Coordinates of C-alpha atoms in Angstrom, one line a residue:
M1 CA 19.7 9.9 -16.8
S2 CA 19.6 11.2 -20.5
I3 CA 20.9 9.2 -23.4
E4 CA 20.7 9.9 -27.1
I5 CA 17.2 10.2 -28.4
R6 CA 16.0 6.9 -30.0
D7 CA 13.1 6.1 -32.3
I8 CA 9.9 5.3 -30.5
F9 CA 6.7 3.8 -32.0
I10 CA 3.3 4.2 -30.5
Q11 CA -0.2 3.0 -31.3
N12 CA -2.1 5.9 -32.6
S13 CA -6.0 5.6 -31.8
L14 CA -6.6 8.2 -34.6
S15 CA -5.0 6.3 -37.4
K16 CA -5.6 2.9 -35.8
K17 CA -2.1 1.8 -36.4
K18 CA 1.4 1.9 -34.9
E19 CA 3.4 4.8 -35.8
K20 CA 6.8 6.3 -35.5
L21 CA 6.6 9.3 -33.1
V22 CA 7.7 12.4 -35.0
P23 CA 7.3 15.3 -32.6
I24 CA 6.4 18.8 -33.9
E25 CA 9.5 20.3 -32.5
K26 CA 12.6 18.1 -32.6
G27 CA 13.7 16.9 -29.1
Y28 CA 10.5 18.2 -27.4
I29 CA 7.2 16.5 -26.7
G30 CA 3.9 18.1 -25.7
M31 CA 1.5 15.5 -23.9
Y32 CA -1.9 16.4 -22.4
V33 CA -3.7 13.7 -20.4
C34 CA -7.3 13.9 -19.3
G35 CA -7.0 14.2 -15.4
P36 CA -9.6 13.4 -12.6
T37 CA -13.0 14.9 -11.9
V38 CA -12.4 15.7 -8.2
Y39 CA -15.7 14.8 -6.6
S40 CA -14.7 11.6 -4.9
D41 CA -11.5 9.5 -4.1
V42 CA -9.9 8.2 -7.2
H43 CA -10.8 4.6 -8.1
L44 CA -8.3 1.9 -9.1
G45 CA -9.2 2.0 -12.8
N46 CA -8.2 5.6 -12.9
V47 CA -5.0 4.8 -11.1
R48 CA -4.0 2.3 -13.7
T49 CA -4.5 5.1 -16.4
F50 CA -2.4 7.7 -14.6
V51 CA 0.3 5.0 -13.7
S52 CA 0.5 4.0 -17.5
F53 CA 0.8 7.6 -18.6
D54 CA 3.5 8.3 -15.9
V55 CA 5.5 5.4 -17.4
M56 CA 5.2 6.9 -20.8
Y57 CA 6.3 10.2 -19.4
R58 CA 9.4 8.7 -17.6
T59 CA 10.3 6.7 -20.8
L60 CA 10.2 9.8 -23.0
L61 CA 12.4 11.6 -20.4
Y62 CA 14.8 8.8 -20.2
I63 CA 15.4 8.4 -23.9
G64 CA 16.2 12.1 -24.2
Y65 CA 13.2 14.1 -24.8
K66 CA 12.2 17.2 -23.0
V67 CA 8.5 17.0 -22.2
R68 CA 5.8 19.3 -21.1
Y69 CA 3.3 17.0 -19.5
V70 CA -0.2 18.6 -18.8
R71 CA -2.8 16.9 -16.8
N72 CA -5.9 18.8 -15.9
I73 CA -8.2 18.8 -12.9
T74 CA -12.0 18.9 -13.7
D75 CA -13.7 20.9 -11.0
V76 CA -16.9 22.0 -12.8
G77 CA -19.2 20.9 -15.7
H78 CA -18.8 17.2 -15.6
L79 CA -22.5 16.2 -15.4
L80 CA -24.2 13.1 -14.3
D81 CA -26.9 11.5 -16.5
D82 CA -29.6 13.6 -14.7
G83 CA -27.8 16.7 -15.6
E84 CA -26.5 17.4 -12.1
D85 CA -22.7 18.5 -11.7
R86 CA -20.8 15.9 -10.0
V87 CA -18.9 18.3 -7.7
L88 CA -22.2 20.1 -6.7
K89 CA -24.0 16.8 -5.9
R90 CA -21.1 15.8 -3.7
A91 CA -20.9 19.2 -2.1
K92 CA -24.6 18.9 -1.1
L93 CA -24.1 15.4 0.2
E94 CA -21.2 16.5 2.4
E95 CA -22.6 19.9 3.2
L96 CA -19.6 21.7 2.1
E97 CA -18.7 24.5 -0.4
P98 CA -18.0 23.1 -4.0
M99 CA -14.3 24.3 -3.7
E100 CA -13.9 22.6 -0.5
I101 CA -15.0 19.3 -2.3
V102 CA -12.4 20.1 -5.1
Q103 CA -9.7 20.9 -2.6
K104 CA -10.5 17.8 -0.6
Y105 CA -10.5 15.3 -3.4
S106 CA -7.5 17.0 -5.2
N107 CA -5.5 16.5 -2.0
S108 CA -6.7 12.8 -1.8
F109 CA -5.8 12.3 -5.6
H110 CA -2.4 13.7 -5.2
A111 CA -1.7 11.7 -2.1
M112 CA -2.6 8.5 -4.1
M113 CA -0.4 9.4 -6.9
D114 CA 2.6 9.9 -4.5
T115 CA 1.7 6.6 -3.0
F116 CA 2.2 5.0 -6.4
N117 CA 5.4 7.0 -7.0
T118 CA 4.2 9.0 -10.1
H119 CA 5.8 12.1 -11.3
K120 CA 3.9 15.3 -10.9
P121 CA 2.9 16.8 -14.3
S122 CA 4.7 19.9 -15.6
I123 CA 1.4 21.8 -15.6
E124 CA -2.0 20.9 -13.7
P125 CA -4.5 23.4 -14.7
R126 CA -8.1 23.5 -13.4
A127 CA -11.3 24.2 -15.4
T128 CA -12.5 26.9 -13.1
Q129 CA -9.3 28.9 -13.7
H130 CA -9.9 29.1 -17.6
I131 CA -13.4 30.4 -17.8
I132 CA -12.5 33.4 -19.9
E133 CA -10.6 31.2 -22.3
Q134 CA -13.6 28.7 -22.6
I135 CA -15.9 31.6 -23.4
E136 CA -13.6 32.8 -26.1
M137 CA -13.4 29.4 -27.7
V138 CA -17.2 29.1 -27.7
Q139 CA -17.3 32.5 -29.5
K140 CA -14.8 31.3 -32.1
I141 CA -16.8 28.1 -32.8
M142 CA -19.9 30.3 -33.2
D143 CA -18.2 32.8 -35.5
N144 CA -17.1 29.8 -37.7
G145 CA -20.7 28.6 -37.9
Y146 CA -20.4 25.4 -36.0
A147 CA -22.4 26.3 -32.8
Y148 CA -25.8 27.9 -32.2
E149 CA -27.4 29.4 -29.1
K150 CA -30.8 28.4 -27.8
N151 CA -32.3 29.8 -24.6
G152 CA -29.0 30.9 -23.2
S153 CA -27.2 27.5 -23.9
V154 CA -24.8 27.1 -26.8
Y155 CA -24.6 23.7 -28.7
F156 CA -22.0 22.4 -31.1
D157 CA -23.7 21.6 -34.5
T158 CA -22.4 18.1 -35.2
I159 CA -24.4 17.5 -38.5
K160 CA -23.2 20.7 -40.2
F161 CA -19.6 20.1 -38.8
H162 CA -19.6 16.6 -40.2
K163 CA -21.1 17.6 -43.7
E164 CA -18.3 20.2 -44.1
K165 CA -15.3 18.5 -42.3
K166 CA -16.1 14.9 -42.9
S167 CA -14.3 14.3 -39.6
Y168 CA -16.8 13.7 -36.6
G169 CA -16.5 10.1 -35.6
N170 CA -12.9 9.5 -37.1
L171 CA -11.3 9.0 -33.7
S172 CA -13.9 6.8 -32.0
G173 CA -15.1 5.0 -35.2
R174 CA -18.7 6.2 -34.6
V175 CA -21.0 6.8 -37.5
I176 CA -22.9 10.1 -37.3
E177 CA -26.2 8.5 -38.2
E178 CA -25.9 6.1 -35.4
L179 CA -24.9 8.5 -32.6
M180 CA -27.1 8.4 -29.5
T181 CA -28.0 11.5 -27.3
E182 CA -25.0 13.0 -25.6
T183 CA -25.7 11.9 -22.0
R184 CA -23.8 14.5 -20.1
D185 CA -25.9 17.4 -21.3
N186 CA -28.8 18.3 -19.1
L187 CA -31.7 16.0 -20.1
K188 CA -34.3 18.7 -19.7
N189 CA -32.8 20.5 -22.7
Q190 CA -32.8 17.8 -25.3
S191 CA -35.6 19.6 -27.1
E192 CA -33.3 22.6 -27.7
K193 CA -30.9 20.8 -29.9
K194 CA -31.1 20.6 -33.7
H195 CA -29.9 16.8 -33.5
P196 CA -29.6 14.4 -30.7
S197 CA -25.8 14.2 -31.2
D198 CA -25.3 17.9 -30.8
F199 CA -23.6 18.7 -27.5
A200 CA -23.5 21.7 -25.1
I201 CA -20.4 23.8 -25.0
W202 CA -22.1 26.3 -22.7
M203 CA -24.9 25.6 -20.4
K204 CA -27.3 28.2 -19.0
A205 CA -27.4 27.5 -15.1
A206 CA -30.6 27.1 -13.2
P207 CA -31.1 29.8 -10.4
E208 CA -30.0 27.3 -7.6
H209 CA -26.8 26.4 -9.5
I210 CA -23.9 27.6 -7.3
M211 CA -20.9 27.4 -9.8
K212 CA -21.8 29.8 -12.6
W213 CA -20.2 32.7 -14.6
D214 CA -21.5 35.5 -16.8
S215 CA -21.1 35.1 -20.6
P216 CA -22.6 36.7 -23.8
W217 CA -25.3 34.1 -23.8
S218 CA -26.3 33.5 -20.2
V219 CA -25.1 33.2 -16.7
G220 CA -23.9 29.5 -16.9
F221 CA -21.0 27.2 -17.0
P222 CA -18.9 25.5 -19.6
G223 CA -19.4 22.0 -21.0
W224 CA -17.2 19.2 -19.9
H225 CA -15.5 18.6 -23.2
L226 CA -14.7 22.2 -23.7
E227 CA -12.6 22.5 -20.7
C228 CA -9.9 20.0 -22.1
S229 CA -10.0 21.6 -25.6
V230 CA -9.1 25.0 -24.0
M231 CA -6.6 23.7 -21.3
S232 CA -4.6 21.5 -23.8
T233 CA -4.2 24.1 -26.4
K234 CA -3.4 26.9 -24.0
Y235 CA -0.3 25.2 -22.7
L236 CA 0.6 23.2 -25.6
G237 CA -0.4 25.1 -28.7
D238 CA -3.3 24.7 -31.3
T239 CA -1.7 21.3 -32.3
F240 CA 0.5 19.3 -30.1
D241 CA 2.1 15.8 -30.0
I242 CA 0.3 13.5 -27.7
H243 CA -3.3 13.4 -26.1
G244 CA -4.1 10.6 -23.8
G245 CA -6.8 9.2 -21.5
G246 CA -8.8 6.2 -20.6
N247 CA -10.5 4.2 -23.4
D248 CA -13.9 5.3 -22.0
L249 CA -13.3 8.9 -22.9
K250 CA -12.6 8.0 -26.6
F251 CA -16.3 8.8 -27.1
P252 CA -17.9 11.2 -26.5
H253 CA -15.3 13.3 -24.6
H254 CA -12.2 12.9 -27.0
E255 CA -14.4 12.9 -30.2
N256 CA -16.0 16.1 -29.1
E257 CA -12.7 17.7 -28.1
V258 CA -11.5 17.1 -31.6
A259 CA -14.6 18.7 -33.1
Q260 CA -14.5 21.8 -30.9
N261 CA -10.7 22.4 -31.7
V262 CA -11.3 21.9 -35.5
G263 CA -14.4 24.1 -35.1
A264 CA -12.4 26.8 -33.5
C265 CA -9.3 27.0 -35.4
N266 CA -9.6 24.4 -38.2
C267 CA -6.7 22.5 -36.7
D268 CA -6.6 18.9 -35.2
P269 CA -5.4 19.3 -31.5
A270 CA -3.1 16.2 -31.4
N271 CA -1.2 14.2 -33.9
Y272 CA -1.2 11.0 -31.7
W273 CA -3.9 9.8 -29.3
L274 CA -3.3 7.1 -26.8
H275 CA -5.8 5.2 -24.8
T276 CA -5.5 2.9 -21.8
N277 CA -7.9 0.0 -21.4
M278 CA -10.2 -1.0 -18.6
L279 CA -9.5 -2.6 -15.3
L280 CA -11.6 -5.8 -14.6
M281 CA -11.9 -7.6 -11.2
N282 CA -12.2 -11.5 -11.3
G283 CA -13.0 -11.4 -15.0
R284 CA -15.9 -8.9 -14.7
K285 CA -16.3 -5.1 -14.9
M286 CA -16.0 -3.4 -11.6
S287 CA -19.4 -2.6 -10.2
K288 CA -20.6 -1.1 -6.9
S289 CA -24.1 -2.3 -7.3
D290 CA -23.0 -6.0 -7.3
G291 CA -20.1 -5.7 -4.9
N292 CA -17.5 -6.5 -7.5
T293 CA -15.3 -3.6 -6.6
I294 CA -12.3 -2.7 -4.5
S295 CA -10.7 0.6 -3.5
P296 CA -7.0 1.3 -3.5
E297 CA -7.1 1.6 0.4
E298 CA -8.9 -1.8 0.7
L299 CA -6.2 -3.3 -1.5
F300 CA -3.4 -2.0 0.7
S301 CA -5.1 -3.0 3.9
G302 CA -6.6 -6.4 2.7
D303 CA -10.0 -5.4 4.1
S304 CA -11.9 -6.9 1.3
P305 CA -13.4 -10.3 0.5
H306 CA -11.7 -10.1 -2.9
V307 CA -8.2 -10.4 -1.5
S308 CA -6.5 -12.8 0.9
K309 CA -4.2 -10.1 2.3
G310 CA -3.0 -6.5 1.9
Y311 CA -0.5 -5.5 -0.8
T312 CA 1.9 -2.7 -1.0
A313 CA 1.4 0.1 -3.6
M314 CA 4.5 -1.0 -5.4
A315 CA 3.3 -4.6 -5.6
V316 CA 0.0 -3.5 -7.1
K317 CA 1.8 -1.1 -9.5
F318 CA 4.1 -4.0 -10.7
F319 CA 0.9 -6.1 -11.2
M320 CA -0.6 -3.2 -13.4
L321 CA 2.7 -2.9 -15.5
Q322 CA 2.7 -6.7 -16.3
S323 CA -0.1 -6.0 -18.7
H324 CA 0.2 -3.7 -21.7
Y325 CA -1.6 -0.4 -21.1
S326 CA -3.9 -1.0 -24.1
S327 CA -5.0 -4.4 -22.8
T328 CA -7.7 -5.1 -20.4
L329 CA -6.2 -5.9 -17.0
D330 CA -8.0 -8.6 -14.8
L331 CA -7.5 -7.9 -11.0
T332 CA -7.4 -11.2 -9.1
D333 CA -5.8 -12.3 -5.7
D334 CA -3.8 -15.0 -7.4
G335 CA -2.4 -12.6 -9.9
L336 CA -1.6 -10.1 -7.1
L337 CA 0.2 -12.9 -5.1
A338 CA 2.2 -13.8 -8.1
S339 CA 3.1 -10.2 -8.8
E340 CA 4.1 -9.6 -5.2
K341 CA 6.6 -12.5 -5.5
G342 CA 7.9 -11.1 -8.7
Y343 CA 8.3 -7.6 -7.3
K344 CA 10.2 -8.8 -4.3
K345 CA 12.5 -10.9 -6.4
L346 CA 13.2 -7.8 -8.6
M347 CA 14.0 -5.6 -5.5
T348 CA 16.3 -8.3 -4.0
S349 CA 18.2 -8.5 -7.2
L350 CA 19.3 -4.8 -6.7
S351 CA 21.1 -5.5 -3.5
T352 CA 22.5 -8.7 -4.9
L353 CA 23.8 -6.8 -7.9
E354 CA 25.3 -4.1 -5.8
S355 CA 27.5 -6.8 -3.9
L356 CA 29.0 -8.1 -7.1
E357 CA 32.7 -7.3 -7.9
T358 CA 34.9 -8.5 -10.7
N359 CA 38.4 -8.2 -12.2
G360 CA 37.4 -10.1 -15.3
T361 CA 37.8 -9.3 -18.9
S362 CA 35.4 -9.0 -21.8
S363 CA 33.5 -12.2 -22.9
E364 CA 30.4 -13.5 -24.5
L365 CA 28.8 -12.8 -21.1
D366 CA 29.4 -9.0 -21.7
E367 CA 27.6 -9.3 -25.1
S368 CA 24.6 -11.1 -23.5
I369 CA 24.2 -8.6 -20.7
N370 CA 24.7 -5.6 -23.0
A371 CA 22.1 -7.2 -25.4
L372 CA 19.5 -7.4 -22.5
L373 CA 19.9 -3.8 -21.6
E374 CA 19.3 -2.9 -25.1
E375 CA 16.4 -5.3 -25.4
F376 CA 14.8 -3.6 -22.4
L377 CA 14.9 -0.1 -24.1
A378 CA 13.7 -1.5 -27.4
H379 CA 10.7 -2.9 -25.7
M380 CA 9.8 0.3 -23.9
S381 CA 10.5 2.2 -27.4
D382 CA 7.8 -0.2 -29.0
D383 CA 4.6 1.3 -27.7
F384 CA 5.8 1.3 -23.9
N385 CA 5.6 -2.5 -23.9
T386 CA 6.1 -3.0 -20.2
P387 CA 5.1 -6.8 -20.0
R388 CA 8.0 -7.6 -22.5
A389 CA 10.4 -5.1 -20.8
I390 CA 9.7 -6.7 -17.4
A391 CA 10.4 -10.2 -18.8
T392 CA 13.8 -8.9 -20.0
L393 CA 14.4 -7.6 -16.5
F394 CA 13.8 -11.1 -15.2
E395 CA 16.4 -12.5 -17.7
I396 CA 18.8 -10.0 -16.2
V397 CA 17.7 -11.1 -12.7
T398 CA 18.8 -14.7 -13.6
K399 CA 22.1 -13.5 -14.8
I400 CA 22.7 -11.6 -11.6
N401 CA 21.6 -14.5 -9.3
S402 CA 23.8 -16.9 -11.3
L403 CA 26.9 -14.7 -10.9
K404 CA 26.3 -14.4 -7.3
E405 CA 25.8 -18.1 -6.9
G406 CA 28.7 -19.1 -8.9
H407 CA 26.8 -20.7 -11.8
L408 CA 28.4 -18.1 -14.0
D409 CA 31.9 -17.2 -13.5
I410 CA 32.0 -13.6 -12.2
N411 CA 35.5 -13.1 -13.9
K412 CA 33.7 -13.7 -17.2
I413 CA 32.2 -10.3 -17.0
S414 CA 34.3 -7.2 -17.4
K415 CA 34.4 -4.4 -14.9
E416 CA 33.0 -2.0 -17.6
T417 CA 30.1 -4.1 -18.3
L418 CA 29.4 -4.9 -14.6
D419 CA 29.6 -1.0 -13.9
K420 CA 27.1 -0.4 -16.8
L421 CA 24.7 -3.0 -15.4
K422 CA 24.9 -1.5 -11.9
K423 CA 24.1 1.9 -13.4
E424 CA 21.4 1.2 -16.0
Y425 CA 19.5 -1.8 -14.4
P426 CA 18.5 0.1 -11.2
L427 CA 17.4 3.1 -13.3
F428 CA 15.3 1.1 -15.7
I429 CA 13.4 -0.1 -12.4
S430 CA 13.2 3.3 -10.8
D431 CA 13.4 5.9 -13.4
I432 CA 11.4 4.2 -16.3
L433 CA 9.0 1.9 -14.4
G434 CA 8.8 4.1 -11.3
L435 CA 9.1 1.3 -8.9
S436 CA 10.5 2.2 -5.4
N437 CA 11.6 -0.4 -2.9
D438 CA 8.7 -0.7 -0.3
M439 CA 9.6 -4.2 0.8
E440 CA 9.3 -4.7 4.6
G441 CA 8.0 -1.2 5.2
G442 CA 10.1 0.4 2.5
D443 CA 13.5 -0.5 4.0
S444 CA 15.2 -3.4 2.1
N445 CA 18.3 -2.9 4.3
I446 CA 16.4 -4.3 7.3
L447 CA 15.5 -7.5 5.3
S448 CA 19.1 -7.9 4.2
G449 CA 20.3 -7.4 7.8
I450 CA 18.0 -9.9 9.2
M451 CA 19.0 -12.4 6.5
D452 CA 22.7 -11.9 7.1
L453 CA 22.1 -12.7 10.9
I454 CA 20.0 -15.9 10.0
I455 CA 22.6 -17.2 7.6
E456 CA 25.2 -16.6 10.3
L457 CA 23.2 -18.5 12.9
R458 CA 22.6 -21.4 10.3
Q459 CA 26.3 -21.4 9.6
D460 CA 27.0 -21.8 13.3
A461 CA 24.5 -24.6 13.5
R462 CA 26.1 -26.3 10.5
T463 CA 29.7 -25.8 12.1
D464 CA 28.3 -27.6 15.3
K465 CA 26.7 -30.3 13.0
N466 CA 23.4 -29.5 14.2
W467 CA 21.7 -30.4 11.1
S468 CA 18.2 -30.3 12.4
V469 CA 18.4 -26.7 13.3
S470 CA 20.2 -25.9 10.0
D471 CA 17.4 -27.6 8.0
K472 CA 14.7 -26.0 10.1
I473 CA 16.0 -22.5 9.3
R474 CA 16.2 -23.4 5.5
D475 CA 12.7 -24.9 5.5
G476 CA 11.1 -22.2 7.5
L477 CA 12.6 -19.6 5.0
A478 CA 11.3 -21.5 2.1
K479 CA 7.7 -21.3 3.5
H480 CA 8.1 -17.5 3.0
N481 CA 9.5 -17.9 -0.6
I482 CA 13.0 -17.2 0.6
T483 CA 15.6 -19.7 -1.0
I484 CA 19.0 -20.1 0.5
K485 CA 21.9 -21.8 -1.4
D486 CA 25.3 -23.0 -0.2
G487 CA 28.1 -22.6 -2.8
K488 CA 31.9 -22.2 -2.9
E489 CA 31.6 -18.5 -2.3
G490 CA 29.3 -19.0 0.8
T491 CA 25.6 -19.0 1.3
T492 CA 23.4 -16.7 -0.7
W493 CA 19.7 -16.0 -0.7
N494 CA 17.0 -14.6 -2.8
V495 CA 13.2 -14.1 -2.9
S496 CA 11.7 -16.9 -5.2

């Protein structure tokens, strides 16, 4: 659905304040998000980041923008602290070719994104497909005097850049004098640098290194930060609207991206920078070493000491959206249980809404419902505030249930407003939040059919004055958080 473009405000990490989004080209948004390094299965913290940016993408589309969403695949150059390429290390471990590893974990990543019902990006470039462009950017940076070659590797000169541009550290808030050694350069080559904060934009490869390319300086491979500078500007222009990623990328990755782009073309890459915050578990940072971690698969199956049961992907996604993308999110079993109940209640309201009919005329109830629909969009336009938007959805759920149960007179709502509610409310859930109905194996009609049968059997028991059976059905359903209510219009049910 597309409506008239409305104003939207976002928290800009660069300016450290909330700003009105003013696109470079009216009606169009260019957005780049740092994608996965495909050397292992995607972890839950990264899922949260990509789900968050998917909701931003969906919101921009819904409110009327045309969006080019670019999210890269890093398949070379992302080094471990010991200087070893992550993809190469995994390839050796699994006795596969590097590109087999890349394909295997790219497939795994895409499957997980499908499971969480996220849109595919407009363009998904890979670093290895853009080696020529990366070599060209290194040359531009050198020609402008902000990089130097040493023993076949090329390093970005942070001190000279900062002295002339006064901008290194502006995004992350780091002070140049306090910067520590860039950990993703090969530690063996620290002595080649003029300053510890200098970082490699091209690295000479050791003879045994598999993924390497010829360049004017050596046979080697590009620096991790360089990849995103090249791929973002190739598809979105020298300066584009939004650049996003996890908060852990703000420094050094994003700070070095800015430096590279300014060093190459004297232009900032993005006008707005957005960062998602980290995912905790049970109040602590996730860590494999102390067992405080859980994979998406373990979360779905319940095969983990940290959860009491398995949860569907949509219940987990709903849990994630109940916290603002810029806030830390604490994953707990209690929180997941509560979110699962809320998610089921939301899904049940869709079928309840569809069953409503009216011949009424406009009243104050129309004003109230229209105000709630507008309120949802206002929250999503205010820095994609999903927690407040979801709270508004539950206010709408209360209205829907009250109309169904007779607490609100169905004839106090006009057909026009009810039709609008039936059209927009489901779209808020599906098109903006990206929530699909995976209740009871993904088919809510099964649950509705079962409940219709149970209510019919209970009604037969009441007709026969078999109160014990009637009460047993009611109490049994209550144990599963399903509430049934008897009213003038008949018996209704909802997930509490």
